[in-house]
PDB file of C-alpha atoms in Angstrom:
ATOM      1  CA  UNK A   1      66.280 -46.495  14.571  1.00 58.00           C
ATOM      2  CA  UNK A   2      66.572 -47.868  18.084  1.00 59.00           C
ATOM      3  CA  UNK A   3      66.916 -51.359  16.713  1.00 65.00           C
ATOM      4  CA  UNK A   4      69.780 -50.222  14.511  1.00 57.00           C
ATOM      5  CA  UNK A   5      71.493 -48.587  17.457  1.00 60.00           C
ATOM      6  CA  UNK A   6      71.027 -51.688  19.561  1.00 62.00           C
ATOM      7  CA  UNK A   7      72.563 -53.849  16.853  1.00 59.00           C
ATOM      8  CA  UNK A   8      75.394 -51.372  16.489  1.00 60.00           C
ATOM      9  CA  UNK A   9      76.009 -51.411  20.230  1.00 62.00           C
ATOM     10  CA  UNK A  10      76.069 -55.145  20.311  1.00 64.00           C
ATOM     11  CA  UNK A  11      78.527 -55.210  17.499  1.00 58.00           C
ATOM     12  CA  UNK A  12      80.749 -52.746  19.261  1.00 61.00           C
ATOM     13  CA  UNK A  13      80.416 -54.724  22.503  1.00 60.00           C
ATOM     14  CA  UNK A  14      81.323 -57.916  20.751  1.00 57.00           C
ATOM     15  CA  UNK A  15      84.359 -56.300  19.166  1.00 56.00           C
ATOM     16  CA  UNK A  16      85.541 -54.861  22.395  1.00 56.00           C
ATOM     17  CA  UNK A  17      85.254 -58.156  24.356  1.00 54.00           C
ATOM     18  CA  UNK A  18      88.219 -59.434  22.628  1.00 52.00           C
ATOM     19  CA  UNK A  19      89.635 -60.788  19.563  1.00 51.00           C
ATOM     20  CA  UNK A  20      88.326 -64.146  20.507  1.00 49.00           C
ATOM     21  CA  UNK A  21      85.987 -64.136  17.656  1.00 48.00           C
ATOM     22  CA  UNK A  22      87.029 -65.360  14.384  1.00 54.00           C
ATOM     23  CA  UNK A  23      87.332 -63.495  11.150  1.00 73.00           C
ATOM     24  CA  UNK A  24      84.022 -64.795  10.013  1.00 86.00           C
ATOM     25  CA  UNK A  25      82.441 -63.341  13.063  1.00 86.00           C
ATOM     26  CA  UNK A  26      83.930 -59.953  12.196  1.00 86.00           C
ATOM     27  CA  UNK A  27      82.615 -60.250   8.697  1.00 88.00           C
ATOM     28  CA  UNK A  28      79.254 -61.213   9.955  1.00 88.00           C
ATOM     29  CA  UNK A  29      79.233 -58.237  12.278  1.00 86.00           C
ATOM     30  CA  UNK A  30      80.330 -55.927   9.510  1.00 87.00           C
ATOM     31  CA  UNK A  31      77.532 -57.248   7.376  1.00 88.00           C
ATOM     32  CA  UNK A  32      75.189 -56.777  10.271  1.00 87.00           C
ATOM     33  CA  UNK A  33      76.492 -53.222  10.746  1.00 88.00           C
ATOM     34  CA  UNK A  34      76.071 -52.464   7.051  1.00 90.00           C
ATOM     35  CA  UNK A  35      72.627 -53.958   7.156  1.00 91.00           C
ATOM     36  CA  UNK A  36      71.794 -51.930  10.290  1.00 90.00           C
ATOM     37  CA  UNK A  37      73.176 -48.778   8.656  1.00 92.00           C
ATOM     38  CA  UNK A  38      71.162 -49.446   5.522  1.00 91.00           C
ATOM     39  CA  UNK A  39      68.056 -50.065   7.618  1.00 92.00           C
ATOM     40  CA  UNK A  40      68.770 -46.883   9.598  1.00 92.00           C
ATOM     41  CA  UNK A  41      69.111 -44.913   6.364  1.00 92.00           C
ATOM     42  CA  UNK A  42      65.921 -46.509   4.996  1.00 92.00           C
ATOM     43  CA  UNK A  43      64.128 -45.711   8.230  1.00 92.00           C
ATOM     44  CA  UNK A  44      65.494 -42.168   8.135  1.00 92.00           C
ATOM     45  CA  UNK A  45      64.322 -41.805   4.524  1.00 92.00           C
ATOM     46  CA  UNK A  46      60.952 -43.246   5.489  1.00 93.00           C
ATOM     47  CA  UNK A  47      60.766 -40.886   8.481  1.00 92.00           C
ATOM     48  CA  UNK A  48      61.655 -37.914   6.241  1.00 94.00           C
ATOM     49  CA  UNK A  49      59.021 -38.987   3.701  1.00 93.00           C
ATOM     50  CA  UNK A  50      56.463 -39.390   6.474  1.00 93.00           C
ATOM     51  CA  UNK A  51      57.411 -36.005   7.926  1.00 93.00           C
ATOM     52  CA  UNK A  52      56.972 -34.501   4.438  1.00 93.00           C
ATOM     53  CA  UNK A  53      53.568 -36.189   4.178  1.00 92.00           C
ATOM     54  CA  UNK A  54      52.656 -34.872   7.642  1.00 93.00           C
ATOM     55  CA  UNK A  55      53.819 -31.402   6.601  1.00 93.00           C
ATOM     56  CA  UNK A  56      51.789 -31.717   3.376  1.00 92.00           C
ATOM     57  CA  UNK A  57      48.789 -32.933   5.388  1.00 93.00           C
ATOM     58  CA  UNK A  58      49.234 -30.000   7.806  1.00 93.00           C
ATOM     59  CA  UNK A  59      49.395 -27.580   4.878  1.00 93.00           C
ATOM     60  CA  UNK A  60      46.319 -29.210   3.304  1.00 92.00           C
ATOM     61  CA  UNK A  61      44.584 -29.095   6.677  1.00 92.00           C
ATOM     62  CA  UNK A  62      45.478 -25.401   7.079  1.00 93.00           C
ATOM     63  CA  UNK A  63      44.316 -24.688   3.502  1.00 92.00           C
ATOM     64  CA  UNK A  64      41.116 -26.643   4.102  1.00 93.00           C
ATOM     65  CA  UNK A  65      40.581 -24.801   7.410  1.00 92.00           C
ATOM     66  CA  UNK A  66      41.163 -21.478   5.637  1.00 93.00           C
ATOM     67  CA  UNK A  67      38.761 -22.515   2.871  1.00 92.00           C
ATOM     68  CA  UNK A  68      36.163 -23.578   5.484  1.00 93.00           C
ATOM     69  CA  UNK A  69      36.675 -20.270   7.324  1.00 93.00           C
ATOM     70  CA  UNK A  70      36.332 -18.365   4.030  1.00 93.00           C
ATOM     71  CA  UNK A  71      33.170 -20.331   3.171  1.00 92.00           C
ATOM     72  CA  UNK A  72      31.773 -19.659   6.659  1.00 92.00           C
ATOM     73  CA  UNK A  73      32.502 -15.939   6.203  1.00 92.00           C
ATOM     74  CA  UNK A  74      30.856 -16.003   2.759  1.00 92.00           C
ATOM     75  CA  UNK A  75      27.887 -17.867   4.237  1.00 92.00           C
ATOM     76  CA  UNK A  76      27.570 -15.310   7.047  1.00 93.00           C
ATOM     77  CA  UNK A  77      27.824 -12.483   4.516  1.00 92.00           C
ATOM     78  CA  UNK A  78      25.256 -14.129   2.218  1.00 92.00           C
ATOM     79  CA  UNK A  79      22.964 -14.791   5.198  1.00 92.00           C
ATOM     80  CA  UNK A  80      23.271 -11.160   6.323  1.00 92.00           C
ATOM     81  CA  UNK A  81      22.618  -9.916   2.773  1.00 93.00           C
ATOM     82  CA  UNK A  82      19.606 -12.241   2.565  1.00 93.00           C
ATOM     83  CA  UNK A  83      18.243 -10.990   5.913  1.00 93.00           C
ATOM     84  CA  UNK A  84      18.870  -7.370   4.836  1.00 94.00           C
ATOM     85  CA  UNK A  85      17.103  -8.013   1.508  1.00 93.00           C
ATOM     86  CA  UNK A  86      14.156  -9.658   3.283  1.00 93.00           C
ATOM     87  CA  UNK A  87      13.973  -6.766   5.782  1.00 93.00           C
ATOM     88  CA  UNK A  88      14.126  -4.229   2.943  1.00 93.00           C
ATOM     89  CA  UNK A  89      11.469  -6.137   1.007  1.00 92.00           C
ATOM     90  CA  UNK A  90       9.227  -6.323   4.078  1.00 92.00           C
ATOM     91  CA  UNK A  91       9.758  -2.606   4.701  1.00 93.00           C
ATOM     92  CA  UNK A  92       8.876  -1.790   1.082  1.00 92.00           C
ATOM     93  CA  UNK A  93       5.865  -4.072   1.355  1.00 90.00           C
ATOM     94  CA  UNK A  94       4.733  -2.289   4.539  1.00 92.00           C
ATOM     95  CA  UNK A  95       5.227   1.109   2.856  1.00 93.00           C
ATOM     96  CA  UNK A  96       3.243  -0.113  -0.159  1.00 91.00           C
ATOM     97  CA  UNK A  97       0.461  -1.333   2.112  1.00 91.00           C
ATOM     98  CA  UNK A  98       0.472   2.006   3.940  1.00 91.00           C
ATOM     99  CA  UNK A  99       0.347   3.898   0.637  1.00 93.00           C
ATOM    100  CA  UNK A 100      -2.409   1.584  -0.577  1.00 91.00           C
ATOM    101  CA  UNK A 101      -4.420   2.282   2.587  1.00 91.00           C
ATOM    102  CA  UNK A 102      -3.930   6.037   2.067  1.00 92.00           C
ATOM    103  CA  UNK A 103      -5.100   5.716  -1.546  1.00 93.00           C
ATOM    104  CA  UNK A 104      -8.049   3.600  -0.434  1.00 91.00           C
ATOM    105  CA  UNK A 105      -8.973   6.167   2.191  1.00 91.00           C
ATOM    106  CA  UNK A 106      -8.595   9.011  -0.309  1.00 91.00           C
ATOM    107  CA  UNK A 107     -10.685   7.083  -2.839  1.00 91.00           C
ATOM    108  CA  UNK A 108     -13.420   6.452  -0.268  1.00 91.00           C
ATOM    109  CA  UNK A 109     -13.355  10.116   0.693  1.00 90.00           C
ATOM    110  CA  UNK A 110     -13.526  11.179  -2.963  1.00 91.00           C
ATOM    111  CA  UNK A 111     -16.344   8.686  -3.598  1.00 90.00           C
ATOM    112  CA  UNK A 112     -18.244  10.024  -0.578  1.00 93.00           C
ATOM    113  CA  UNK A 113     -17.760  13.599  -1.794  1.00 91.00           C
ATOM    114  CA  UNK A 114     -18.879  12.547  -5.289  1.00 90.00           C
ATOM    115  CA  UNK A 115     -21.982  10.822  -3.895  1.00 90.00           C
ATOM    116  CA  UNK A 116     -22.759  13.886  -1.769  1.00 92.00           C
ATOM    117  CA  UNK A 117     -22.290  16.183  -4.767  1.00 88.00           C
ATOM    118  CA  UNK A 118     -24.474  13.897  -6.927  1.00 89.00           C
ATOM    119  CA  UNK A 119     -27.181  13.929  -4.255  1.00 89.00           C
ATOM    120  CA  UNK A 120     -26.927  17.744  -4.005  1.00 88.00           C
ATOM    121  CA  UNK A 121     -27.016  18.050  -7.785  1.00 89.00           C
ATOM    122  CA  UNK A 122     -30.100  15.812  -7.982  1.00 89.00           C
ATOM    123  CA  UNK A 123     -31.729  17.828  -5.189  1.00 88.00           C
ATOM    124  CA  UNK A 124     -30.917  21.135  -6.908  1.00 86.00           C
ATOM    125  CA  UNK A 125     -32.133  19.795 -10.255  1.00 88.00           C
ATOM    126  CA  UNK A 126     -35.400  18.766  -8.570  1.00 89.00           C
ATOM    127  CA  UNK A 127     -35.678  22.170  -6.932  1.00 86.00           C
ATOM    128  CA  UNK A 128     -34.860  23.891 -10.215  1.00 86.00           C
ATOM    129  CA  UNK A 129     -37.535  21.851 -11.993  1.00 89.00           C
ATOM    130  CA  UNK A 130     -40.032  22.723  -9.237  1.00 83.00           C
ATOM    131  CA  UNK A 131     -39.031  26.416  -9.412  1.00 80.00           C
ATOM    132  CA  UNK A 132     -39.413  26.403 -13.192  1.00 84.00           C
ATOM    133  CA  UNK A 133     -42.863  24.864 -12.918  1.00 82.00           C
ATOM    134  CA  UNK A 134     -43.733  27.276 -10.116  1.00 78.00           C
ATOM    135  CA  UNK A 135     -42.413  30.212 -12.146  1.00 80.00           C
ATOM    136  CA  UNK A 136     -44.481  29.168 -15.166  1.00 81.00           C
ATOM    137  CA  UNK A 137     -47.534  28.853 -12.924  1.00 76.00           C
ATOM    138  CA  UNK A 138     -46.820  32.273 -11.370  1.00 73.00           C
ATOM    139  CA  UNK A 139     -46.374  33.837 -14.797  1.00 78.00           C
ATOM    140  CA  UNK A 140     -49.678  32.323 -15.963  1.00 77.00           C
ATOM    141  CA  UNK A 141     -51.457  33.492 -12.789  1.00 73.00           C
ATOM    142  CA  UNK A 142     -49.890  36.958 -13.062  1.00 73.00           C
ATOM    143  CA  UNK A 143     -51.179  37.161 -16.610  1.00 79.00           C
ATOM    144  CA  UNK A 144     -54.669  36.247 -15.369  1.00 74.00           C
ATOM    145  CA  UNK A 145     -54.380  38.771 -12.499  1.00 70.00           C
ATOM    146  CA  UNK A 146     -53.306  41.517 -14.886  1.00 75.00           C
ATOM    147  CA  UNK A 147     -56.213  40.660 -17.158  1.00 75.00           C
ATOM    148  CA  UNK A 148     -58.679  40.664 -14.208  1.00 71.00           C
ATOM    149  CA  UNK A 149     -57.175  43.937 -12.933  1.00 70.00           C
ATOM    150  CA  UNK A 150     -57.484  45.534 -16.371  1.00 74.00           C
ATOM    151  CA  UNK A 151     -61.112  44.393 -16.598  1.00 75.00           C
ATOM    152  CA  UNK A 152     -61.839  45.915 -13.210  1.00 70.00           C
ATOM    153  CA  UNK A 153     -60.095  49.171 -14.080  1.00 69.00           C
ATOM    154  CA  UNK A 154     -62.032  49.239 -17.353  1.00 71.00           C
ATOM    155  CA  UNK A 155     -65.338  48.774 -15.487  1.00 70.00           C
ATOM    156  CA  UNK A 156     -64.511  51.686 -13.194  1.00 67.00           C
ATOM    157  CA  UNK A 157     -63.551  53.810 -16.205  1.00 70.00           C
ATOM    158  CA  UNK A 158     -66.807  52.923 -17.951  1.00 72.00           C
ATOM    159  CA  UNK A 159     -68.852  53.756 -14.849  1.00 66.00           C
ATOM    160  CA  UNK A 160     -71.065  56.750 -15.334  1.00 71.00           C
ATOM    161  CA  UNK A 161     -72.421  59.122 -12.737  1.00 70.00           C
ATOM    162  CA  UNK A 162     -75.888  57.748 -13.337  1.00 66.00           C
ATOM    163  CA  UNK A 163     -74.710  54.217 -12.580  1.00 65.00           C
ATOM    164  CA  UNK A 164     -72.995  55.444  -9.423  1.00 63.00           C
ATOM    165  CA  UNK A 165     -76.207  57.177  -8.282  1.00 63.00           C
ATOM    166  CA  UNK A 166     -78.328  54.137  -9.151  1.00 61.00           C
ATOM    167  CA  UNK A 167     -75.898  51.870  -7.263  1.00 60.00           C
ATOM    168  CA  UNK A 168     -76.428  53.994  -4.161  1.00 62.00           C
ATOM    169  CA  UNK A 169     -80.117  54.321  -4.521  1.00 62.00           C
ATOM    170  CA  UNK A 170     -81.645  52.815  -1.413  1.00 60.00           C
ATOM    171  CA  UNK A 171     -84.984  51.682  -2.714  1.00 58.00           C
ATOM    172  CA  UNK A 172     -84.406  49.254  -5.504  1.00 58.00           C
ATOM    173  CA  UNK A 173     -80.790  48.409  -5.083  1.00 63.00           C
ATOM    174  CA  UNK A 174     -80.854  46.240  -8.149  1.00 64.00           C
ATOM    175  CA  UNK A 175     -77.802  47.893  -9.634  1.00 62.00           C
ATOM    176  CA  UNK A 176     -76.045  47.582  -6.305  1.00 63.00           C
ATOM    177  CA  UNK A 177     -76.524  43.778  -6.411  1.00 70.00           C
ATOM    178  CA  UNK A 178     -75.086  43.679  -9.947  1.00 71.00           C
ATOM    179  CA  UNK A 179     -72.043  45.663  -8.853  1.00 67.00           C
ATOM    180  CA  UNK A 180     -71.553  43.463  -5.803  1.00 73.00           C
ATOM    181  CA  UNK A 181     -71.802  40.373  -8.023  1.00 77.00           C
ATOM    182  CA  UNK A 182     -69.175  41.852 -10.362  1.00 73.00           C
ATOM    183  CA  UNK A 183     -66.938  42.657  -7.361  1.00 71.00           C
ATOM    184  CA  UNK A 184     -67.416  39.128  -6.025  1.00 77.00           C
ATOM    185  CA  UNK A 185     -66.596  37.702  -9.466  1.00 79.00           C
ATOM    186  CA  UNK A 186     -63.415  39.815  -9.632  1.00 73.00           C
ATOM    187  CA  UNK A 187     -62.435  38.770  -6.105  1.00 73.00           C
ATOM    188  CA  UNK A 188     -62.943  35.125  -7.065  1.00 76.00           C
ATOM    189  CA  UNK A 189     -60.667  35.615 -10.102  1.00 71.00           C
ATOM    190  CA  UNK A 190     -58.014  37.158  -7.863  1.00 67.00           C
ATOM    191  CA  UNK A 191     -58.272  34.349  -5.305  1.00 69.00           C
ATOM    192  CA  UNK A 192     -58.039  31.722  -8.076  1.00 70.00           C
ATOM    193  CA  UNK A 193     -54.692  33.208  -9.126  1.00 64.00           C
ATOM    194  CA  UNK A 194     -53.261  33.352  -5.608  1.00 64.00           C
ATOM    195  CA  UNK A 195     -49.898  31.544  -5.339  1.00 60.00           C
ATOM    196  CA  UNK A 196     -49.705  29.050  -2.487  1.00 62.00           C
ATOM    197  CA  UNK A 197     -46.230  28.746  -0.949  1.00 57.00           C
TER     198      UNK A 197
END
C-alpha cells in the first residue's frame, strides 16, 4: 500500500512540475497509476482475506481454547468422581473389614462358649454316669443292709427266754460266744455295705 502511494505521489509530482513531459509520459504515468491502483486494490483484497483468515484463526483459537477448557473441566470432574469413588470404595472396604472382625470376634466367642458348654456337658455326663453307678451300688448295698437287718430282727424275735438266760450264764458262756459271733457277723455285713463317699 505504501508503494502504491509512493508511486501515486511521484506521478502527481511529475504532473505538477510542468507540462514538459510528453503525451507518452502522461500515458505511461496513467498506466502506472492504474497499475498502482490495481495493485493497491489487490493488496487491499489480500489484506481483507488475511484479516478474515486471522479472524477465522482467532475464532478457531477461541473455540479450541473453550474446548480445551471444557475438556479440563471434564477431566477435573472425572478425576474428582474417581477420587470420590475410590474413597467410597475404601470406606466400604474398611466397614466390611470392621464387620468381618466383629463377626470373627463373635464367632470366636460363640466357639469358646460352645467348647465350654461341651466340656461342661461331658463333665456332667461323666458325673451322671458316676452317680448312676453309685446309685446302683447304693441300691444293692441297701438291699443287703435291709436283708441283714431283717435277719437280725428275726434272730431277736426267735430268741427265747431260755436262750437269753443261757447267754448271761457266767459259767459256761458258750451261748454267749455264739451270740457274739452272730453279732460280729452282722456287724461285718453292715460294714461291707457301707457307702464310701
